[in-house]
C-alpha cells in the first residue's frame, strides 16, 4: 500500500474561462467590436505612432528593405512593438487597423491568462482564478493604455 498523496491535478483552462476572457475583451473594446476597421484609442493619443511603426515593421517582414530606414539617420530595427509582429501578421490581410487592434485584444487576453494562471498557482480555486483574470483584463490601467495608444 502506498501512503503518498496523489499528485495534484493541474488546473485546466476551460470553456468558461475562455468565454469570460473573450467577453471581457469585447466589453473593454466595445466600440471596436461594432466596426473592426476603426483604430482603437483616442485620436489624440499615440495610436498613430504605433500604427506607423507596425506598418514599417510588417513591410520589412514581407520583404520591403527600405521600410525601416528612419531617414535621415537610418535605423535597422523597429522602434516599438516588435513583440506584436507575430500577432499583427495574422491580422495583416484584413488591414493595418485590424492588425493593430488584434494585438491589443491579444494583450488583454494574455493579461487574463496570466492572472488566472498566477491565481491558480497561488492556490485559488476555479472561481477565484476566474475573478483574478477578469479583474486583470478589465484593469483601468490597461484601458488607459489602449485609449492612449
Short mmCIF file of C-alpha atoms in Angstrom, two decimals:
data_model
loop_
_atom_site.label_atom_id
_atom_site.label_comp_id
_atom_site.label_asym_id
_atom_site.label_seq_id
_atom_site.Cartn_x
_atom_site.Cartn_y
_atom_site.Cartn_z
CA UNK A 1 0.00 0.00 0.00
CA UNK A 2 1.26 3.45 -0.95
CA UNK A 3 0.59 6.20 1.62
CA UNK A 4 1.95 9.02 -0.55
CA UNK A 5 -0.57 11.67 -1.54
CA UNK A 6 -1.65 11.68 -5.17
CA UNK A 7 -0.13 14.32 -7.42
CA UNK A 8 -2.38 17.35 -7.74
CA UNK A 9 -4.36 17.65 -10.93
CA UNK A 10 -3.10 20.58 -12.98
CA UNK A 11 -5.64 23.38 -13.41
CA UNK A 12 -7.43 23.39 -16.74
CA UNK A 13 -8.25 26.46 -18.75
CA UNK A 14 -11.73 25.52 -19.89
CA UNK A 15 -14.57 26.93 -21.95
CA UNK A 16 -15.90 29.10 -19.15
CA UNK A 17 -12.51 30.76 -18.72
CA UNK A 18 -12.17 31.29 -22.47
CA UNK A 19 -15.70 32.68 -22.65
CA UNK A 20 -15.02 35.06 -19.78
CA UNK A 21 -11.76 36.23 -21.33
CA UNK A 22 -13.36 36.87 -24.73
CA UNK A 23 -16.41 38.51 -23.15
CA UNK A 24 -14.36 40.93 -21.09
CA UNK A 25 -12.18 41.73 -24.12
CA UNK A 26 -15.34 42.53 -26.08
CA UNK A 27 -16.60 44.79 -23.29
CA UNK A 28 -13.28 46.60 -22.84
CA UNK A 29 -13.00 47.24 -26.59
CA UNK A 30 -16.78 47.61 -27.12
CA UNK A 31 -16.99 50.28 -29.81
CA UNK A 32 -14.43 48.42 -31.89
CA UNK A 33 -16.47 45.22 -31.88
CA UNK A 34 -19.10 47.03 -33.95
CA UNK A 35 -16.62 48.32 -36.57
CA UNK A 36 -13.33 46.39 -36.56
CA UNK A 37 -11.81 48.56 -39.27
CA UNK A 38 -11.57 51.54 -36.90
CA UNK A 39 -8.49 52.06 -34.76
CA UNK A 40 -8.77 51.58 -31.01
CA UNK A 41 -7.59 54.53 -28.98
CA UNK A 42 -8.17 58.23 -28.58
CA UNK A 43 -7.50 60.34 -31.71
CA UNK A 44 -5.02 62.49 -29.77
CA UNK A 45 -3.14 59.54 -28.31
CA UNK A 46 -0.18 57.66 -29.74
CA UNK A 47 -2.07 55.09 -31.80
CA UNK A 48 -0.84 56.75 -34.99
CA UNK A 49 2.79 56.24 -33.92
CA UNK A 50 2.14 52.58 -33.17
CA UNK A 51 0.34 52.12 -36.48
CA UNK A 52 3.20 53.73 -38.37
CA UNK A 53 5.87 51.65 -36.68
CA UNK A 54 3.81 48.47 -37.03
CA UNK A 55 3.29 49.16 -40.74
CA UNK A 56 7.00 49.70 -41.26
CA UNK A 57 7.92 46.54 -39.35
CA UNK A 58 5.33 44.46 -41.23
CA UNK A 59 6.59 45.85 -44.54
CA UNK A 60 10.09 44.81 -43.55
CA UNK A 61 8.91 41.29 -42.67
CA UNK A 62 7.26 40.86 -46.07
CA UNK A 63 10.43 41.97 -47.88
CA UNK A 64 10.48 45.76 -48.21
CA UNK A 65 14.14 46.51 -47.42
CA UNK A 66 13.63 50.28 -47.18
CA UNK A 67 10.74 50.17 -44.69
CA UNK A 68 12.89 50.80 -41.61
CA UNK A 69 15.26 53.47 -42.83
CA UNK A 70 14.17 56.21 -40.40
CA UNK A 71 15.51 58.90 -42.68
CA UNK A 72 17.72 60.86 -42.48
CA UNK A 73 19.78 58.95 -39.89
CA UNK A 74 18.75 55.37 -40.55
CA UNK A 75 17.97 52.65 -38.02
CA UNK A 76 17.77 48.94 -38.88
CA UNK A 77 15.22 47.94 -36.20
CA UNK A 78 11.65 48.98 -35.40
CA UNK A 79 11.39 51.45 -32.54
CA UNK A 80 8.30 49.98 -30.83
CA UNK A 81 6.06 46.93 -30.71
CA UNK A 82 8.39 44.26 -32.16
CA UNK A 83 6.77 41.70 -29.87
CA UNK A 84 3.43 42.37 -31.58
CA UNK A 85 4.69 41.40 -35.05
CA UNK A 86 3.58 37.73 -34.98
CA UNK A 87 0.03 38.67 -33.95
CA UNK A 88 -0.08 41.59 -36.39
CA UNK A 89 0.95 39.29 -39.22
CA UNK A 90 -2.18 37.24 -38.56
CA UNK A 91 -4.40 40.32 -38.86
CA UNK A 92 -2.43 42.00 -41.67
CA UNK A 93 -4.58 40.54 -44.52
CA UNK A 94 -7.62 42.32 -43.01
CA UNK A 95 -5.85 45.67 -42.94
CA UNK A 96 -3.41 47.51 -40.71
CA UNK A 97 -6.04 48.89 -38.30
CA UNK A 98 -7.41 45.39 -37.73
CA UNK A 99 -3.89 44.01 -37.20
CA UNK A 100 -3.10 46.73 -34.65
CA UNK A 101 -6.38 46.23 -32.80
CA UNK A 102 -5.84 42.47 -32.80
CA UNK A 103 -2.55 42.98 -30.95
CA UNK A 104 -4.38 44.97 -28.28
CA UNK A 105 -7.08 42.32 -27.88
CA UNK A 106 -4.43 39.58 -27.60
CA UNK A 107 -2.68 41.69 -24.94
CA UNK A 108 -5.94 41.79 -22.98
CA UNK A 109 -6.36 38.02 -23.32
CA UNK A 110 -2.79 37.49 -22.14
CA UNK A 111 -3.50 39.64 -19.08
CA UNK A 112 -6.46 37.38 -18.29
CA UNK A 113 -4.47 34.17 -18.78
CA UNK A 114 -1.53 35.45 -16.75
CA UNK A 115 -3.67 36.49 -13.79
CA UNK A 116 -5.68 33.27 -13.99
CA UNK A 117 -2.52 31.13 -14.01
CA UNK A 118 -0.96 33.09 -11.15
CA UNK A 119 -4.10 32.77 -9.05
CA UNK A 120 -4.26 29.02 -9.68
CA UNK A 121 -0.58 28.67 -8.83
CA UNK A 122 -1.16 30.50 -5.56
CA UNK A 123 -3.94 28.10 -4.63
CA UNK A 124 -7.08 29.90 -5.74
CA UNK A 125 -9.99 27.77 -6.80
CA UNK A 126 -11.61 27.97 -10.19
CA UNK A 127 -13.91 30.87 -9.26
CA UNK A 128 -11.08 32.82 -7.64
CA UNK A 129 -8.83 32.37 -10.65
CA UNK A 130 -11.66 33.41 -12.95
CA UNK A 131 -12.21 36.55 -10.88
CA UNK A 132 -8.49 37.33 -10.97
CA UNK A 133 -8.46 37.03 -14.75
CA UNK A 134 -11.49 39.28 -15.17
CA UNK A 135 -10.04 41.89 -12.81
CA UNK A 136 -6.67 41.92 -14.56
CA UNK A 137 -8.16 42.08 -18.05
CA UNK A 138 -10.52 44.91 -17.17
CA UNK A 139 -7.98 46.90 -15.15
CA UNK A 140 -8.27 50.66 -15.66
CA UNK A 141 -4.56 50.82 -16.43
CA UNK A 142 -4.98 48.56 -19.48
CA UNK A 143 -7.96 50.62 -20.61
CA UNK A 144 -5.78 53.70 -20.38
CA UNK A 145 -3.01 52.05 -22.37
CA UNK A 146 -5.47 51.11 -25.10
CA UNK A 147 -7.05 54.57 -25.11
CA UNK A 148 -3.74 56.41 -25.27
CA UNK A 149 -2.15 54.06 -27.78
#
